[in-house]
Amino acid sequence: MSPKEILKVENVEKRFGGLKALNKVNLSVYENEILGLVGPNGSGKTTLINVISGIYKPDAGKIYFFGKRIDGIATYKLAHLGINRTFQIPKPFHGLTVRENVEVAALYSGKQCLKSFFKHLKNFKFMEKGYCNIEDDVQTAISIVGLDKLQDKQATQLNTSEQKLLGLARALATKPKLLLVDEIAAGLNQEETDKIAEILQTLVKKSISIIVVEHLMHFIHKITSRVVVMDSGSPIFEGTLEQAANDKRVVEVFLGG
Amino acid sequence: MRKKNIRLIIGIILILVMTALFALLPKIYNNNFLLFNIMLYIALAEGLNLIYGFTGYLPFGYVGFFGIGAYSASLLILLLHVGVVPAILLGGVAASIVGIILTPLLRLSGAYFAIANLAASQAIYYIISNPHLENITQGPYGIMLSSVYDATASYNAMLIVMFFAFMLVLFFRQSRFGLSLMAIREDSITASVAGVNVVLARTIAWLLSAFVAGLCGGVFAWYTSVFYPETVFSLNISIFAIVFVLFGGAATLIGPLIGTVILYGMYNFIGISTPQYFQLIYGLLIVMLIMFLPNGVVSLFKKVKDYVP
Amino acid sequence: MSLLEVQSLESGYKILKVLWGIDLNVEQKERVILLGVNGAGKTTLLKAIMGLLKIFNGKIYFEGKDITHLRTDKRVKLGIAYMSEIGIFPNLTVDENLELGAFFLDSKLTHQRKQQMYEYFQDLLSHKKALAGSLSGGQRKMLGIAKLLMSNPKLVVLDEPSNGLSPKFVKLIINILDDLQNKEQFSILIAEQNIAFLDFAQRGYVIDNGKVVVSGNLSDLKSNNIVKKAYFGIEN
Amino acid sequence: MELFFYALISGILYGIFFALVGIGLNLIFGVMRMVNLAHGDFIMLGAFGAWLAYSKLNMNPLLAIPIEIFIFMIIGFGVYYAFVPRLSKSRDPEMLSFILFFGIAQIIEALAIFAFGNNQKSIPFSTLGKGSISILSQSIPFSWVVSAAISLLMIGFVYYYLYFTRTGYATRAIMSSPEEASSVGIDVSKISAFAMGIGLSLAAIAGVLAPFMIGSIDPSIGASLTTTSFAIVVIGSLGKPIGTILGGIIYGLAMMFMQTYLASWTNLVPYVILILILLVKPSGLLGKKVRNA
């Protein structure tokens, strides 16, 4: 039985002025996999992530998530549907504690939760603990990334790797089924990178599919079974990283002609 | 007990004490006018705090909502013979409606929003004070509300509005709605990725903030009973509210309160007869704050920060 | 004494450390290439050398002088010229761009130098009054290089001159640089991911994840496997 | 038709003056991305300079211009080095500069009241030349023509500076990218400080002409001049000083036509223009300065 396809990108295009940042992109992500997205700068990797997560609207093409069309849907609604992401440069909410950062994300992670939020708002019980029962979600997300001990710290006091983990925790708090991870290993040392690789691998076991955009090939090598290589806005290769390294076109893209 | 809950209790106590204080003070201190104005500016500063403190938009034309509230309430009373209390409430609603009309301004970034909002309040002022509209607004000749004048009742109305503004800020400070607003203030894209409906949340804060200013305007009209367009659209009202919030510290309950009590107290002491002294002082204060203490006086209490309501 | 010497340099953007202890040197009249995939830290390294980023740790010496914390414009005056990936001021004309390339020289010298550049790059002369932003991709790179050389630099630092160019233009750029370096005898530090530049250089470094993974002379680097390892993180 | 021509000619003359009113604000924003909310107050100071020259020293107010350029250059350098480097490092320089300069505006206004009092001051129009001249058979006060001519001259100087001098190239290079500029050897802070000096001097010169174009002056005119300047600058595109000429003329014409045909609504003009432009075409006129979402 072939694995279930959860995300399908069909002929997606995105232009910025005259520049075609994405050109007829087709891509599928299957259940329980980590897909690596690689390619030189300006090849459209981050643009694709931005389109899938709703930050940009595609100019043409369709995107399906569990068979439902999602292109052009607002980012916050996609977060509710189960698509979430991290950013290359971590963007914690300054002035909020680690736990509050995660709470913001957990707050809207389900319809039922939202309803109960308004119900309690009406009864003026909004300040009571656990009105929405998100406490468990928050704690789970924080402990998956291992920030338990830091949860009362201000987000600004975290170091780079902790800020990246916080970004991951925030994404997890929305209970995603698809997680888009944009250059999470950049700026981290080996030990920190290994830790993140380990976390991502445990997530897959929890039925979260992941797309990883990354320049660090050994990181990609370690966690992905399949990579898609992008160049000038289109995928030009799909397969394992070893196959990619021996593919003439891929080598040309990376090393120049 | 979690810090947040302690903060809530402190906040509630603070609100109750302040409300009780202003309820009782007129009995022992006869400068009713001063007490009223302090309450008015507390409410305005807290109302401005809703939008500036929690979303980062600096409404330089906040006075526009105040003036709209004052004029709407007065005209409803004078022309349509609406009761005073419903008229004031409708004044708040009218301010919110103007807020809805101005929501597109929220698309602009910081300084442009502030300038555009300032321009909007000036435009409203010039429309209302236009002699061509004398039949409706009395144009530049002002409003006489002496038929419904009631010093005690309007004082108490201000007390209620102040209480309401306090409660709103406390709600923003404690609730997860407020948390998501602060997330938007830090980074709107990341907030939307976290699942926050950025546009909706921002608009709610904006309209609530306008509503508070509108209520203040209505009560002010009732209390003074005679006023001119330039009284209720004076840029100084915006400026005072902004300076009080900046001074005390935005996004807290206590910051605007401290700011208003200290600075308005100072204004009353040195400012009313020679306002330029006060203007010089708060000008210098702003410059110093931006250079050395951008988060206001409250940020001095770093150690107990989590308990500051 | 090396012309440029970088010692265990650590740098990055605000909280994001990108360079993790880089050692590198460029000798007089030498052509050095910096290879690596995008994101490896090439641009960051060049910016740090130019003083456009905060140095967290380590030292930079130019002609033996410690310039680690020197302001960018003063480095330029010492004789380091830099061409970023953009490399030009799009809202200024070609002539104005050249003028700015030697901003600290007096106007007579600047004028002479400008004539020299127009001689080297005939194409630019015919576009003298055009906005730099209106030029084609190849012409922009020419202008970038001409602007770079205006100040008679001792060391030129180039960030991906091949970026966005077709293979034909890449060849052209390489030829131009080759020719000019022979004429003017400056040193070159060039960051590239295009290995077409390998033949142009005498020595090179391959960096990955903010560290130098391979360095050496041309034949060392040309051994394809080493580059491949750096580029793909796998050995085969 | 008579009215139409009158409005047209006076609108253009006023427009040139208003271009001068706005151009300094735009220059400072373009070079250092600082929002000078005290712009109108510097104009007001310039106006009082002219008034002092006229009433205390018995000079022709125009002679105040060179002295003011000197003084405001120094003030510009002072303001730059005192605030800008520190602000540039903060998290939101644009917004913080906005509030900071608002504080400076308050200080200036208060000090001006100490120095000059709250009363309105004026300079007789005749000091710039008596009578009026006839353009297209419309009789236009001579002082307007002189003011417009001086404004045009000053704008010409700015244009010459930006497009024909090396420091001007460097200034434009900084507008396009401070990082690129410093990497060709430009001392960004020195050139920026100079731009601040020029920006404030231009405000002051506009101030010298203000008593003849706007009428009587007092310390409180700053705030509305700032908003007006914003309207002018935004019409002509923020960050592009020369675009301000267009902004000034559109504004001048709009105002004069309103005054001619719908006088009582004239006050609304700057505010309505500002809001409309910000709402209808914010990205076009402000570049990428628009919030996301």
Coordinates of C-alpha atoms in Angstrom, one line a residue, chain A:
Chain A
M1 CA 0.0 0.0 0.0
S2 CA 1.4 3.3 -1.0
P3 CA 1.7 5.9 1.7
K4 CA -1.0 8.5 2.1
E5 CA -0.4 11.8 0.4
I6 CA -1.2 14.7 2.7
L7 CA 0.0 17.7 0.8
K8 CA -0.2 18.1 -2.9
V9 CA 1.2 21.2 -4.7
E10 CA 0.0 21.5 -8.3
N11 CA 1.5 23.8 -10.9
V12 CA 2.0 26.6 -8.3
E13 CA 3.4 29.9 -9.6
K14 CA 4.4 33.0 -7.8
R15 CA 5.8 36.2 -9.3
F16 CA 7.3 39.3 -7.7
G17 CA 7.2 42.0 -10.3
G18 CA 8.8 40.5 -13.4
L19 CA 10.6 37.8 -11.5
K20 CA 9.1 34.3 -11.4
A21 CA 10.0 33.1 -8.0
L22 CA 8.0 29.9 -8.4
N23 CA 7.4 28.3 -11.8
K24 CA 5.0 25.4 -12.1
V25 CA 5.9 23.7 -8.9
N26 CA 4.6 20.2 -8.4
L27 CA 5.3 18.5 -5.1
S28 CA 3.8 15.9 -2.8
V29 CA 4.3 15.2 0.9
Y30 CA 3.3 11.8 2.3
E31 CA 2.3 10.7 5.7
N32 CA 5.1 10.2 8.2
E33 CA 8.0 11.5 6.1
I34 CA 10.6 14.2 6.3
L35 CA 11.1 15.8 3.0
G36 CA 14.2 17.8 2.4
L37 CA 14.0 20.9 0.2
V38 CA 17.3 22.0 -1.1
G39 CA 18.8 24.3 -3.8
P40 CA 20.8 27.4 -4.1
N41 CA 19.7 30.8 -2.8
G42 CA 16.9 32.3 -4.8
S43 CA 15.8 29.0 -6.1
G44 CA 12.4 29.5 -4.5
K45 CA 12.6 27.2 -1.4
T46 CA 11.5 29.8 1.1
T47 CA 9.0 31.3 -1.3
L48 CA 7.4 27.9 -1.6
I49 CA 7.3 27.6 2.2
N50 CA 5.7 31.0 2.4
V51 CA 3.1 30.0 -0.2
I52 CA 2.2 26.8 1.5
S53 CA 1.9 28.5 4.9
G54 CA -0.3 31.2 3.4
I55 CA 2.0 34.2 3.9
Y56 CA 2.0 34.6 0.1
K57 CA -0.9 33.9 -2.1
P58 CA 0.1 31.9 -5.2
D59 CA -0.5 33.6 -8.6
A60 CA -1.6 30.3 -10.2
G61 CA -1.9 26.7 -9.3
K62 CA -3.6 24.7 -6.5
I63 CA -2.6 23.3 -3.2
Y64 CA -4.4 20.4 -1.5
F65 CA -4.1 19.4 2.1
F66 CA -5.8 16.1 2.9
G67 CA -7.7 16.6 -0.3
K68 CA -9.0 20.0 0.6
R69 CA -8.0 23.0 -1.4
I70 CA -6.0 25.5 0.7
D71 CA -4.3 27.9 -1.6
G72 CA -5.1 31.5 -0.8
I73 CA -6.4 30.7 2.7
A74 CA -5.2 33.0 5.4
T75 CA -2.3 32.0 7.5
Y76 CA -4.1 31.9 10.8
K77 CA -6.8 29.6 9.3
L78 CA -4.1 27.2 8.0
A79 CA -2.7 27.2 11.5
H80 CA -6.1 26.0 12.7
L81 CA -6.2 23.4 9.9
G82 CA -2.9 21.9 10.9
I83 CA -0.2 23.5 8.8
N84 CA 2.5 25.3 10.7
R85 CA 6.0 26.5 10.3
T86 CA 9.2 27.9 11.9
F87 CA 11.3 30.8 10.6
Q88 CA 14.9 30.9 9.6
I89 CA 15.5 33.9 11.9
P90 CA 13.7 33.0 15.1
K91 CA 11.0 35.5 15.9
P92 CA 9.9 35.1 19.5
F93 CA 7.4 37.5 20.9
H94 CA 9.6 39.7 23.0
G95 CA 8.2 40.8 26.3
L96 CA 6.3 37.5 26.7
T97 CA 7.6 34.6 28.6
V98 CA 8.4 31.3 27.0
R99 CA 5.1 29.8 28.2
E100 CA 3.1 32.8 27.1
N101 CA 4.7 32.5 23.6
V102 CA 3.5 29.0 23.4
E103 CA 0.1 29.8 24.9
V104 CA -0.6 32.3 22.1
A105 CA -0.2 29.5 19.6
A106 CA -2.2 26.9 21.7
L107 CA -5.0 29.3 22.2
Y108 CA -6.5 28.9 18.8
S109 CA -5.6 25.3 18.1
G110 CA -9.1 23.9 17.7
K111 CA -12.7 25.0 17.1
Q112 CA -14.0 23.6 20.3
C113 CA -11.4 25.5 22.2
L114 CA -12.4 28.7 20.5
K115 CA -16.0 28.2 21.4
S116 CA -15.3 27.7 25.0
F117 CA -13.1 30.8 25.0
F118 CA -16.0 32.9 24.0
K119 CA -18.4 31.1 26.3
H120 CA -16.1 31.9 29.2
L121 CA -15.5 35.4 28.0
K122 CA -19.3 35.8 28.3
N123 CA -19.3 34.5 31.8
F124 CA -16.3 36.7 32.6
K125 CA -14.3 33.7 33.6
F126 CA -11.6 34.4 31.1
M127 CA -8.9 34.7 33.7
E128 CA -9.4 31.3 35.2
K129 CA -6.8 28.7 34.6
G130 CA -7.6 26.0 32.1
Y131 CA -10.8 27.5 30.7
C132 CA -9.8 26.1 27.4
N133 CA -7.8 23.2 28.6
I134 CA -4.8 24.3 26.6
E135 CA -2.5 23.9 29.5
D136 CA -1.7 20.3 28.5
D137 CA -1.0 21.3 24.9
V138 CA 1.3 24.0 26.1
Q139 CA 3.2 21.7 28.4
T140 CA 3.5 19.0 25.9
A141 CA 4.9 21.3 23.3
I142 CA 7.4 22.8 25.7
S143 CA 8.6 19.4 26.9
I144 CA 9.0 17.9 23.4
V145 CA 11.6 20.6 22.7
G146 CA 13.0 20.4 26.2
L147 CA 12.4 24.0 27.3
D148 CA 10.6 23.0 30.6
K149 CA 13.1 24.7 32.8
L150 CA 13.0 27.9 31.0
Q151 CA 9.3 28.4 30.6
D152 CA 9.1 31.4 33.0
K153 CA 11.9 33.2 31.3
Q154 CA 11.4 36.1 29.0
A155 CA 11.8 35.1 25.4
T156 CA 14.4 37.7 24.9
Q157 CA 16.7 36.0 27.4
L158 CA 17.0 32.9 25.4
N159 CA 20.0 32.1 23.3
T160 CA 19.8 31.3 19.5
S161 CA 19.2 27.6 19.8
E162 CA 16.6 28.1 22.6
Q163 CA 14.8 30.7 20.5
K164 CA 14.7 28.2 17.6
L165 CA 13.4 25.6 19.9
L166 CA 10.8 28.0 21.1
G167 CA 9.7 28.6 17.5
L168 CA 9.3 24.9 17.1
A169 CA 7.4 24.6 20.4
R170 CA 5.0 27.4 19.2
A171 CA 4.4 25.6 16.0
L172 CA 3.8 22.3 17.8
A173 CA 1.3 23.9 20.1
T174 CA -1.1 24.4 17.2
K175 CA -1.0 20.6 16.8
P176 CA 0.1 20.6 13.2
K177 CA -0.1 17.6 10.9
L178 CA 2.3 19.3 8.5
L179 CA 5.3 21.2 9.8
L180 CA 7.5 23.4 7.6
V181 CA 10.9 23.9 9.0
D182 CA 12.9 26.8 7.4
E183 CA 16.7 26.6 8.0
I184 CA 16.5 25.6 11.6
A185 CA 20.1 24.4 11.8
A186 CA 21.6 27.7 10.6
G187 CA 23.6 29.3 13.3
L188 CA 23.6 26.3 15.6
N189 CA 26.6 24.2 16.6
Q190 CA 26.9 20.5 16.0
E191 CA 25.4 19.4 19.3
E192 CA 22.4 21.7 19.0
T193 CA 21.9 20.6 15.4
D194 CA 21.9 16.9 16.5
K195 CA 19.3 17.7 19.2
I196 CA 17.0 19.3 16.7
A197 CA 17.4 16.4 14.3
E198 CA 16.4 14.0 17.1
I199 CA 13.4 16.1 18.0
L200 CA 12.2 16.2 14.3
Q201 CA 12.6 12.4 14.1
T202 CA 10.4 11.9 17.2
L203 CA 7.8 14.2 15.7
V204 CA 7.5 12.0 12.6
K205 CA 6.7 9.1 14.8
K206 CA 3.9 11.2 16.2
S207 CA 2.4 11.4 12.7
I208 CA 3.6 14.8 11.8
S209 CA 4.9 15.2 8.3
I210 CA 7.8 17.6 7.9
I211 CA 9.3 19.7 5.1
V212 CA 12.8 20.8 5.9
V213 CA 14.5 23.6 4.0
E214 CA 18.1 23.5 4.7
H215 CA 21.6 24.3 3.4
L216 CA 23.4 22.0 5.8
M217 CA 23.6 18.9 3.8
H218 CA 24.8 16.6 6.6
F219 CA 21.7 17.6 8.6
I220 CA 19.5 16.9 5.6
H221 CA 21.3 13.6 5.0
K222 CA 20.8 12.5 8.6
I223 CA 17.0 13.0 8.8
T224 CA 15.5 12.8 5.3
S225 CA 14.7 9.9 3.2
R226 CA 13.8 12.0 0.1
V227 CA 14.9 15.3 -1.1
V228 CA 13.6 17.7 -3.8
V229 CA 16.1 20.0 -5.4
M230 CA 14.9 23.4 -6.6
D231 CA 16.5 25.6 -9.1
S232 CA 15.2 28.9 -10.5
G233 CA 11.7 28.4 -9.0
S234 CA 11.1 24.8 -10.1
P235 CA 11.9 21.4 -8.7
I236 CA 14.5 19.7 -10.9
F237 CA 15.1 16.5 -9.0
E238 CA 13.5 14.2 -6.6
G239 CA 15.1 11.2 -4.8
T240 CA 17.6 10.5 -2.1
L241 CA 20.5 12.8 -1.4
E242 CA 23.0 10.3 -2.7
Q243 CA 21.2 10.1 -6.0
A244 CA 21.1 13.9 -6.1
A245 CA 24.9 14.2 -5.5
N246 CA 25.4 12.0 -8.6
D247 CA 22.8 13.7 -10.8
K248 CA 24.4 15.8 -13.5
R249 CA 21.9 18.6 -13.4
V250 CA 21.9 18.9 -9.7
V251 CA 25.7 19.0 -9.6
E252 CA 25.6 21.7 -12.2
V253 CA 23.2 23.8 -10.2
F254 CA 25.3 23.6 -7.1
L255 CA 28.7 23.9 -8.7
G256 CA 28.0 26.0 -11.7
G257 CA 28.5 24.9 -15.3

